[in-house]
Amino acid sequence: AAQGLGKGPLVLAAASLQEAMNAAADRWSALGHARPVVSFAASSALARQIEAHAPADLFVSADEDWMDDVAHAGLLAPRTRARLVTNALVIVAPAGSALRLYPAPGFPLARALGGGKLAMGDPDAVPAGRYGKAALERLAVWSQVQGQVARAENVRAALALVAHGAAPLGIVYATDARAEPGVRVVGVFPAGSHAPITYPLARLASSTHPDAEGFRRFLLSGQGKAIFRRFGFVAH
Amino acid sequence: MSFDIDIVLARGGREFAVRVAGGPGITALVGPSGQGKTSTLDAVAGLLRPRSGRIAVDGAVLFDAAGGIDLPPQVRAAGYVFQDLRLFPHLSVRDNLLFGWRHAPAERRTLTLEEVTGFLDITPLLGRRPHTLSGGEAQRVAIGRALLSAPRFLLMDEPLTALDPARREGVIALIARIRDAFALPVLLVSHQQQDVARLADAVVEI
Amino acid sequence: MSFDIDIVLARGGREFAVRVAGGPGITALVGPSGQGKTSTLDAVAGLLRPRSGRIAVDGAVLFDAAGGIDLPPQVRAAGYVFQDLRLFPHLSVRDNLLFGWRHAPAERRTLTLEEVTGFLDITPLLGRRPHTLSGGEAQRVAIGRALLSAPRFLLMDEPLTALDPARREGVIALIARIRDAFALPVLLVSHQQQDVARLADAVVEI
Amino acid sequence: MLLSAQEWGVVALSAKVSGVAILGVLPIAFALAWALARGRFRGRLVLDAVVHLPLVLPPVVIGWMLLVAFAPAGPVGGWLWRTLGVTLLFRWTGAALAAAIMALPLMVRAIRLSLEAVDPRLEQAARTLGAGPWATFRQVTLPLCAPGMLAGAVLGFARSLGEFGATITFVSNIPGETQTLPLAIYAALQVPGGEATVWRLAVVAVVLSLLALVGSEWLARRQGGVGLQGGGGAHVL
Amino acid sequence: MLLSAQEWGVVALSAKVSGVAILGVLPIAFALAWALARGRFRGRLVLDAVVHLPLVLPPVVIGWMLLVAFAPAGPVGGWLWRTLGVTLLFRWTGAALAAAIMALPLMVRAIRLSLEAVDPRLEQAARTLGAGPWATFRQVTLPLCAPGMLAGAVLGFARSLGEFGATITFVSNIPGETQTLPLAIYAALQVPGGEATVWRLAVVAVVLSLLALVGSEWLARRQGGVGLQGGGGAHVL
Ligand SMILES: Nc1ncnc2c1ncn2[C@@H]1O[C@H](COP(=O)(O)OP(=O)(O)OP(=O)(O)O)[C@@H](O)[C@H]1O
Ligand SMILES: Nc1ncnc2c1ncn2[C@@H]1O[C@H](COP(=O)(O)OP(=O)(O)OP(=O)(O)O)[C@@H](O)[C@H]1O
Ligand SMILES: [Mg+2]
Ligand SMILES: [Mg+2]
């Protein structure tokens, strides 16, 4: 289906993967293949497009829920779903901050906020927000800061709120915090405080591009995962 | 009989019964302000549907409530000089003058642009837009537009009001000539008794 | 001298030199179409700035190019009956009539709404919107609006064209009365020689 | 159709934010329309382009610009905070500001269109009748522009009701404070199976805008079609 | 300001998508404006509300509705595919459709405003001069509406240039096919340190809309202000 677009397979990928996925696509094309065409958007939008039978080859979601949704609709090629990478959740503050937080049960997040807002993805909508809320609940501080949460449209927007001093603290992915000069990581959530943050990958049942499976395997290969590690993702 | 009108008009909640049986030539319609002269002309042109009655011009029935006849305005081919002129603001004077001419069948076109603009003394205005015209200039353009539309009859609603005496003479002569040369029936509304006296073959009080 | 005008006007690329030295009372401005009569009235009202010259009415200087005087229109207090009427479409006839009256200082208000509408025979129209008026009705409303604005002088650009003979008589009598009762200078544009003859104390050819 | 108490709160907030935005921005839109329609100054085209900015740029970018400007450290936000002790960040007032800015170009255009159709001869007539420039403006120009103002207000209100990108970026999505209808709808859309909520809230938004439409039609009728229709925009005869 | 070849492609695509959208939707907008301004049918208000929908609902919802309707299994998409073998999904034509729909309400309002200002007496005059209803429409009504059409086209073009939410939801974000300027800006916003790119692309969008503005002013002037100004919307005298 995707050949009509001219070149490589069409990959629908969560927006937070943009840099890493582009780098992977470049590498793949350097290996002599047609460069995959990658469309970055919110996982929800991409999943709906797949469910509308839009012709695409691969889907990389920012959370398991939307991948499940697509799977339930019977739109994944059998036995092609795999975990591509995982991510970590961190607390950031504006770059000038000297704060240091150790997320543990009952840690003094409310005091650190000092009445300001806690910027994070919308806990009802954005995956990063859901993970963040789960972690704060697990650490029994959610009820203290609940009223101070500024729900952003996506992680990047939450990051911008902190970078511009609109919020003293924010919860974002480690990958996003890495390259933003306006913020500093002041705390890392222990892996056990939330469900694993995974980016599942699968080939779509409608995929017809001959390179699709090859690129999927490349992404999951050691070479592919190394690229993602370069951008701060965790991949084994 | 050129104009054979027997209608009841309704406008603004009032009713007007109008009866005109004009002879050949120019029929003047006179009467006090607000008594339905313009409304009558609108009805003859096909712009206002009478409540009831019948309108015929030169034997051709334009409207007949009983017979279910109501010709659309573009078929009636009235050469209507409106009391409020209604020049097209988006067109030059030339295009205003030729608007009706272009819609007329070639065989009915009896006058040329040059003749009409010459007679009406508006040749220098051809490239202008209507909103730049003086009152008398605009009125002459409106007359010219009606004459050039190859009309089957003329409806003239106070066509001379803004004209200076010399031009008034010219236009009166022109109207008389057209009536005679082409046997065109004319229904003229005017408050000026001397104009009516000079032009009209018949006078109808409304 | 009521009107003391000596100006050069520029409109549409042409220049008009206009000189009016009217006596007291009504000064008629006559001349062929397109020669600058309306433009002159616009200049006296303050709507068109002359190239050069001087305009005074009843000794008060309204414009003087050399002296750097150019009073804004609302201060000049002209009672201007426009050739194109210019009734306010968003206001009822009553509010049109009272528009100037409401802006006039109380001590200068000499006429009442009842007097004016009675004289002009427009009392039944007070609740109407301008676009529902006939030609003659609209013209009388425009005259009434100018009279009610407590003017220092009147500018009347063909104010009688759409009136039937009886109403014409009434308006002529009204204008004459106002001139006499309030010593109001009037500058009248008209193409009707008999109106000019009956009303004008002085005639200026343009 | 039944809404939860919380959803009713969202609806009320949306109506408040949009209403305040439109009423607040109407005079500004009028002033801009006036300058663009009547002004003959240098930089008119630049002003015109600036007015169109909120349309041309993706809303998120506008929200981001607002954030930068109104953040406590930003140029405007810092000043507001120091002098008035006010911040728009995370406040419904900020949502109203975002909505107003997004609605502005639509309102300016509609008003300008009406303004350009006003016959200057009527304004001249008012002047000769003793009305100064300001009275002429209020009693002639403004009422003759009513159709454009009304159209602009309806268009702007509708646009405000639908405003999402700039709002969430600028004031984020805080239930009870900045969570307007589109933000609630967006949240519902992000969750698998949230479609039913989306539909319910969408219908509410449509009903709200329908109310605004009905109100505007009623107002237009009450003015008796000041419009140019019939009145000819000019004068009778 | 230098753009990369790929960025030039984005700009060209944006111009194409917006241009096609506006030209394509103009007649439809005119027909709707006509029906709303002149029609006296039942359901006028409902039609009015439907026209406003793309403003009132968040763009993402509109995009989702388009997706559902134009999916191969959807009501419209299925029909298109079976009869014409065409799909809009993931195609620039789909982006143009989304842009057109988002621009529609703005265009309808502007045109309607102009249409309501057309003096029906001029149309009557045309009829007596031998022009049938269609000729009257083409030679009188349409040119007198030119200011509204132009304003609507400019407004719509600007709106199309900025369209993001409906587009990305409907046709995704495919470089070279559906990645218009706002989508490219979104992409840049997702990358740490992408602000410089955001600014660059934003400036390009503004320049594009400025070109449209200049073009429209030029057109308006060429028509010699057909506008109602001066012409009074009516008739001389
Ligand atoms: N749209 C309208 N609504 C209400 N009344 C109207 C409307 N149009 C005209 N009229 C009224 O109908 C009557 C007849 O109008 P018409 O224009 O036919 O008069 P007329 O004889 O031409 O007068 P005039 O000599 O003053 O031009 C007038 O009293 C006028 O006020
Ligand atoms: N806006 C304009 N642009 C160009 N020319 C104009 C404009 N307004 C008026 N004119 C021209 O200026 C001249 C004087 O116009 P004016 O209206 O003063 O004439 P007038 O003496 O009142 O004529 P009439 O008796 O026909 O009303 C006319 O030739 C007219 O065509
Ligand atoms: Mg009449
Ligand atoms: Mg004149």
PDB file of C-alpha atoms in Angstrom, chain B residues 3-186:
ATOM      1  CA  PHE B   3     -50.867  50.794 -22.138  1.00  0.00           C
ATOM      2  CA  ASP B   4     -53.805  48.840 -20.863  1.00  0.00           C
ATOM      3  CA  ILE B   5     -53.461  48.586 -17.122  1.00  0.00           C
ATOM      4  CA  ASP B   6     -56.100  47.658 -14.591  1.00  0.00           C
ATOM      5  CA  ILE B   7     -54.544  46.402 -11.382  1.00  0.00           C
ATOM      6  CA  VAL B   8     -54.665  46.498  -7.621  1.00  0.00           C
ATOM      7  CA  LEU B   9     -51.285  47.019  -5.980  1.00  0.00           C
ATOM      8  CA  ALA B  10     -50.322  46.420  -2.373  1.00  0.00           C
ATOM      9  CA  ARG B  11     -47.371  48.229  -0.901  1.00  0.00           C
ATOM     10  CA  GLY B  12     -46.539  48.980   2.707  1.00  0.00           C
ATOM     11  CA  GLY B  13     -49.885  47.736   3.948  1.00  0.00           C
ATOM     12  CA  ARG B  14     -51.865  50.029   1.630  1.00  0.00           C
ATOM     13  CA  GLU B  15     -53.711  49.100  -1.533  1.00  0.00           C
ATOM     14  CA  PHE B  16     -53.780  51.121  -4.710  1.00  0.00           C
ATOM     15  CA  ALA B  17     -56.199  50.538  -7.548  1.00  0.00           C
ATOM     16  CA  VAL B  18     -54.631  51.786 -10.756  1.00  0.00           C
ATOM     17  CA  ARG B  19     -56.266  52.055 -14.131  1.00  0.00           C
ATOM     18  CA  VAL B  20     -54.456  53.345 -17.172  1.00  0.00           C
ATOM     19  CA  ALA B  21     -55.773  53.197 -20.693  1.00  0.00           C
ATOM     20  CA  GLY B  22     -53.263  55.200 -22.643  1.00  0.00           C
ATOM     21  CA  GLY B  23     -53.576  55.979 -26.301  1.00  0.00           C
ATOM     22  CA  PRO B  24     -50.584  55.596 -28.607  1.00  0.00           C
ATOM     23  CA  GLY B  25     -47.519  57.682 -27.915  1.00  0.00           C
ATOM     24  CA  ILE B  26     -46.699  59.155 -24.547  1.00  0.00           C
ATOM     25  CA  THR B  27     -48.996  58.632 -21.587  1.00  0.00           C
ATOM     26  CA  ALA B  28     -48.285  60.843 -18.589  1.00  0.00           C
ATOM     27  CA  LEU B  29     -49.024  59.527 -15.130  1.00  0.00           C
ATOM     28  CA  VAL B  30     -49.541  62.342 -12.670  1.00  0.00           C
ATOM     29  CA  GLY B  31     -50.730  62.594  -9.095  1.00  0.00           C
ATOM     30  CA  PRO B  32     -49.670  63.443  -5.585  1.00  0.00           C
ATOM     31  CA  SER B  33     -46.570  62.040  -3.970  1.00  0.00           C
ATOM     32  CA  GLY B  34     -46.931  58.591  -2.458  1.00  0.00           C
ATOM     33  CA  GLN B  35     -49.993  57.631  -4.470  1.00  0.00           C
ATOM     34  CA  GLY B  36     -48.430  54.710  -6.296  1.00  0.00           C
ATOM     35  CA  LYS B  37     -46.922  56.089  -9.507  1.00  0.00           C
ATOM     36  CA  THR B  38     -43.577  54.408  -9.010  1.00  0.00           C
ATOM     37  CA  SER B  39     -45.329  51.287  -7.818  1.00  0.00           C
ATOM     38  CA  THR B  40     -47.329  51.206 -11.032  1.00  0.00           C
ATOM     39  CA  LEU B  41     -44.207  51.471 -13.151  1.00  0.00           C
ATOM     40  CA  ASP B  42     -42.642  48.684 -11.068  1.00  0.00           C
ATOM     41  CA  ALA B  43     -45.670  46.531 -11.782  1.00  0.00           C
ATOM     42  CA  VAL B  44     -45.469  47.155 -15.520  1.00  0.00           C
ATOM     43  CA  ALA B  45     -41.762  46.364 -15.504  1.00  0.00           C
ATOM     44  CA  GLY B  46     -42.426  43.122 -13.649  1.00  0.00           C
ATOM     45  CA  LEU B  47     -40.731  44.110 -10.399  1.00  0.00           C
ATOM     46  CA  LEU B  48     -43.874  44.249  -8.266  1.00  0.00           C
ATOM     47  CA  ARG B  49     -46.580  41.652  -8.568  1.00  0.00           C
ATOM     48  CA  PRO B  50     -50.059  43.192  -8.441  1.00  0.00           C
ATOM     49  CA  ARG B  51     -52.662  41.720  -6.151  1.00  0.00           C
ATOM     50  CA  SER B  52     -54.934  41.238  -9.094  1.00  0.00           C
ATOM     51  CA  GLY B  53     -55.760  42.590 -12.529  1.00  0.00           C
ATOM     52  CA  ARG B  54     -54.157  42.729 -15.931  1.00  0.00           C
ATOM     53  CA  ILE B  55     -51.353  44.586 -17.679  1.00  0.00           C
ATOM     54  CA  ALA B  56     -50.972  44.722 -21.440  1.00  0.00           C
ATOM     55  CA  VAL B  57     -48.718  46.884 -23.574  1.00  0.00           C
ATOM     56  CA  ASP B  58     -49.331  47.241 -27.284  1.00  0.00           C
ATOM     57  CA  GLY B  59     -51.664  44.296 -27.116  1.00  0.00           C
ATOM     58  CA  ALA B  60     -49.117  41.972 -25.516  1.00  0.00           C
ATOM     59  CA  VAL B  61     -50.282  40.685 -22.145  1.00  0.00           C
ATOM     60  CA  LEU B  62     -47.513  41.027 -19.560  1.00  0.00           C
ATOM     61  CA  PHE B  63     -49.556  40.120 -16.529  1.00  0.00           C
ATOM     62  CA  ASP B  64     -52.942  38.581 -16.032  1.00  0.00           C
ATOM     63  CA  ALA B  65     -53.876  37.375 -12.577  1.00  0.00           C
ATOM     64  CA  ALA B  66     -56.907  35.520 -13.881  1.00  0.00           C
ATOM     65  CA  GLY B  67     -55.049  33.921 -16.781  1.00  0.00           C
ATOM     66  CA  GLY B  68     -52.025  33.056 -14.646  1.00  0.00           C
ATOM     67  CA  ILE B  69     -49.700  35.101 -16.838  1.00  0.00           C
ATOM     68  CA  ASP B  70     -46.731  36.882 -15.271  1.00  0.00           C
ATOM     69  CA  LEU B  71     -43.827  37.459 -17.621  1.00  0.00           C
ATOM     70  CA  PRO B  72     -40.444  37.878 -15.911  1.00  0.00           C
ATOM     71  CA  PRO B  73     -38.897  41.346 -16.185  1.00  0.00           C
ATOM     72  CA  GLN B  74     -36.158  40.370 -18.619  1.00  0.00           C
ATOM     73  CA  VAL B  75     -38.741  39.217 -21.136  1.00  0.00           C
ATOM     74  CA  ARG B  76     -40.938  42.291 -20.869  1.00  0.00           C
ATOM     75  CA  ALA B  77     -38.151  44.495 -22.234  1.00  0.00           C
ATOM     76  CA  ALA B  78     -39.150  47.680 -20.490  1.00  0.00           C
ATOM     77  CA  GLY B  79     -36.772  50.586 -20.879  1.00  0.00           C
ATOM     78  CA  TYR B  80     -37.099  51.722 -17.289  1.00  0.00           C
ATOM     79  CA  VAL B  81     -35.570  54.999 -16.104  1.00  0.00           C
ATOM     80  CA  PHE B  82     -35.787  54.609 -12.343  1.00  0.00           C
ATOM     81  CA  GLN B  83     -36.642  57.505 -10.078  1.00  0.00           C
ATOM     82  CA  ASP B  84     -33.570  56.491  -8.045  1.00  0.00           C
ATOM     83  CA  LEU B  85     -31.498  55.841 -11.199  1.00  0.00           C
ATOM     84  CA  ARG B  86     -29.860  52.598  -9.991  1.00  0.00           C
ATOM     85  CA  LEU B  87     -26.692  52.860 -12.002  1.00  0.00           C
ATOM     86  CA  PHE B  88     -24.353  49.923 -11.464  1.00  0.00           C
ATOM     87  CA  PRO B  89     -21.590  51.167  -9.163  1.00  0.00           C
ATOM     88  CA  HIS B  90     -19.116  48.520 -10.280  1.00  0.00           C
ATOM     89  CA  LEU B  91     -19.349  49.381 -13.965  1.00  0.00           C
ATOM     90  CA  SER B  92     -18.054  52.307 -15.936  1.00  0.00           C
ATOM     91  CA  VAL B  93     -20.518  54.649 -17.562  1.00  0.00           C
ATOM     92  CA  ARG B  94     -19.871  52.865 -20.852  1.00  0.00           C
ATOM     93  CA  ASP B  95     -20.643  49.458 -19.376  1.00  0.00           C
ATOM     94  CA  ASN B  96     -23.701  50.842 -17.653  1.00  0.00           C
ATOM     95  CA  LEU B  97     -24.946  52.168 -20.975  1.00  0.00           C
ATOM     96  CA  LEU B  98     -24.240  48.923 -22.793  1.00  0.00           C
ATOM     97  CA  PHE B  99     -25.608  46.635 -20.078  1.00  0.00           C
ATOM     98  CA  GLY B 100     -29.051  46.297 -21.622  1.00  0.00           C
ATOM     99  CA  TRP B 101     -27.751  46.647 -25.164  1.00  0.00           C
ATOM    100  CA  ARG B 102     -25.631  43.541 -24.731  1.00  0.00           C
ATOM    101  CA  HIS B 103     -28.620  41.549 -23.550  1.00  0.00           C
ATOM    102  CA  ALA B 104     -30.841  42.714 -26.388  1.00  0.00           C
ATOM    103  CA  PRO B 105     -31.265  40.656 -29.550  1.00  0.00           C
ATOM    104  CA  ALA B 106     -29.276  42.244 -32.351  1.00  0.00           C
ATOM    105  CA  GLU B 107     -32.293  42.849 -34.584  1.00  0.00           C
ATOM    106  CA  ARG B 108     -34.039  44.951 -31.952  1.00  0.00           C
ATOM    107  CA  ARG B 109     -31.084  47.280 -31.414  1.00  0.00           C
ATOM    108  CA  THR B 110     -32.114  50.485 -33.095  1.00  0.00           C
ATOM    109  CA  LEU B 111     -29.797  53.032 -31.521  1.00  0.00           C
ATOM    110  CA  THR B 112     -26.024  53.078 -31.230  1.00  0.00           C
ATOM    111  CA  LEU B 113     -23.909  54.081 -28.276  1.00  0.00           C
ATOM    112  CA  GLU B 114     -22.546  57.011 -30.246  1.00  0.00           C
ATOM    113  CA  GLU B 115     -25.966  58.376 -31.119  1.00  0.00           C
ATOM    114  CA  VAL B 116     -27.237  58.174 -27.570  1.00  0.00           C
ATOM    115  CA  THR B 117     -24.165  59.581 -25.858  1.00  0.00           C
ATOM    116  CA  GLY B 118     -24.059  62.336 -28.421  1.00  0.00           C
ATOM    117  CA  PHE B 119     -27.651  63.325 -27.910  1.00  0.00           C
ATOM    118  CA  LEU B 120     -27.369  63.174 -24.134  1.00  0.00           C
ATOM    119  CA  ASP B 121     -24.038  64.953 -24.080  1.00  0.00           C
ATOM    120  CA  ILE B 122     -22.348  62.280 -21.992  1.00  0.00           C
ATOM    121  CA  THR B 123     -19.611  61.149 -24.363  1.00  0.00           C
ATOM    122  CA  PRO B 124     -16.834  62.595 -22.157  1.00  0.00           C
ATOM    123  CA  LEU B 125     -18.117  60.574 -19.216  1.00  0.00           C
ATOM    124  CA  LEU B 126     -17.823  57.112 -20.778  1.00  0.00           C
ATOM    125  CA  GLY B 127     -14.781  56.056 -18.768  1.00  0.00           C
ATOM    126  CA  ARG B 128     -16.054  57.325 -15.408  1.00  0.00           C
ATOM    127  CA  ARG B 129     -17.599  55.409 -12.523  1.00  0.00           C
ATOM    128  CA  PRO B 130     -21.148  56.407 -11.526  1.00  0.00           C
ATOM    129  CA  HIS B 131     -20.225  57.713  -8.083  1.00  0.00           C
ATOM    130  CA  THR B 132     -18.147  60.447  -9.685  1.00  0.00           C
ATOM    131  CA  LEU B 133     -21.060  61.860 -11.682  1.00  0.00           C
ATOM    132  CA  SER B 134     -23.057  64.965 -10.863  1.00  0.00           C
ATOM    133  CA  GLY B 135     -26.817  64.623 -10.427  1.00  0.00           C
ATOM    134  CA  GLY B 136     -27.684  65.662 -13.951  1.00  0.00           C
ATOM    135  CA  GLU B 137     -24.923  63.579 -15.465  1.00  0.00           C
ATOM    136  CA  ALA B 138     -26.125  60.475 -13.658  1.00  0.00           C
ATOM    137  CA  GLN B 139     -29.682  61.068 -14.761  1.00  0.00           C
ATOM    138  CA  ARG B 140     -28.665  61.304 -18.398  1.00  0.00           C
ATOM    139  CA  VAL B 141     -26.692  58.087 -18.119  1.00  0.00           C
ATOM    140  CA  ALA B 142     -29.753  56.375 -16.660  1.00  0.00           C
ATOM    141  CA  ILE B 143     -31.847  57.603 -19.580  1.00  0.00           C
ATOM    142  CA  GLY B 144     -29.234  56.456 -22.046  1.00  0.00           C
ATOM    143  CA  ARG B 145     -29.042  53.014 -20.472  1.00  0.00           C
ATOM    144  CA  ALA B 146     -32.797  52.555 -20.835  1.00  0.00           C
ATOM    145  CA  LEU B 147     -32.853  53.785 -24.441  1.00  0.00           C
ATOM    146  CA  LEU B 148     -29.986  51.512 -25.449  1.00  0.00           C
ATOM    147  CA  SER B 149     -31.606  48.401 -24.015  1.00  0.00           C
ATOM    148  CA  ALA B 150     -33.716  47.974 -27.158  1.00  0.00           C
ATOM    149  CA  PRO B 151     -36.934  48.394 -25.208  1.00  0.00           C
ATOM    150  CA  ARG B 152     -40.405  47.513 -26.416  1.00  0.00           C
ATOM    151  CA  PHE B 153     -41.761  50.418 -24.361  1.00  0.00           C
ATOM    152  CA  LEU B 154     -40.373  53.079 -22.029  1.00  0.00           C
ATOM    153  CA  LEU B 155     -41.118  53.661 -18.353  1.00  0.00           C
ATOM    154  CA  MET B 156     -39.743  57.008 -17.249  1.00  0.00           C
ATOM    155  CA  ASP B 157     -40.039  58.011 -13.612  1.00  0.00           C
ATOM    156  CA  GLU B 158     -39.337  61.739 -13.419  1.00  0.00           C
ATOM    157  CA  PRO B 159     -36.495  61.550 -15.899  1.00  0.00           C
ATOM    158  CA  LEU B 160     -35.932  65.286 -16.264  1.00  0.00           C
ATOM    159  CA  THR B 161     -35.698  66.524 -12.688  1.00  0.00           C
ATOM    160  CA  ALA B 162     -31.961  67.108 -12.523  1.00  0.00           C
ATOM    161  CA  LEU B 163     -31.513  68.559 -15.977  1.00  0.00           C
ATOM    162  CA  ASP B 164     -30.765  72.154 -16.780  1.00  0.00           C
ATOM    163  CA  PRO B 165     -33.176  73.863 -19.194  1.00  0.00           C
ATOM    164  CA  ALA B 166     -31.064  73.357 -22.302  1.00  0.00           C
ATOM    165  CA  ARG B 167     -30.476  69.675 -21.683  1.00  0.00           C
ATOM    166  CA  ARG B 168     -34.100  69.251 -20.685  1.00  0.00           C
ATOM    167  CA  GLU B 169     -35.052  70.512 -24.128  1.00  0.00           C
ATOM    168  CA  GLY B 170     -32.651  68.102 -25.733  1.00  0.00           C
ATOM    169  CA  VAL B 171     -33.969  65.116 -23.853  1.00  0.00           C
ATOM    170  CA  ILE B 172     -37.584  66.077 -24.503  1.00  0.00           C
ATOM    171  CA  ALA B 173     -36.834  66.286 -28.193  1.00  0.00           C
ATOM    172  CA  LEU B 174     -35.071  62.960 -28.047  1.00  0.00           C
ATOM    173  CA  ILE B 175     -37.979  61.236 -26.332  1.00  0.00           C
ATOM    174  CA  ALA B 176     -40.424  62.683 -28.842  1.00  0.00           C
ATOM    175  CA  ARG B 177     -38.224  61.533 -31.717  1.00  0.00           C
ATOM    176  CA  ILE B 178     -37.969  58.030 -30.359  1.00  0.00           C
ATOM    177  CA  ARG B 179     -41.689  57.811 -29.861  1.00  0.00           C
ATOM    178  CA  ASP B 180     -42.273  58.875 -33.438  1.00  0.00           C
ATOM    179  CA  ALA B 181     -39.475  57.016 -35.161  1.00  0.00           C
ATOM    180  CA  PHE B 182     -39.972  53.679 -33.462  1.00  0.00           C
ATOM    181  CA  ALA B 183     -43.619  53.979 -32.382  1.00  0.00           C
ATOM    182  CA  LEU B 184     -42.486  53.258 -28.836  1.00  0.00           C
ATOM    183  CA  PRO B 185     -45.164  53.610 -26.163  1.00  0.00           C
ATOM    184  CA  VAL B 186     -43.947  55.698 -23.234  1.00  0.00           C
TER     185      VAL B 186
END
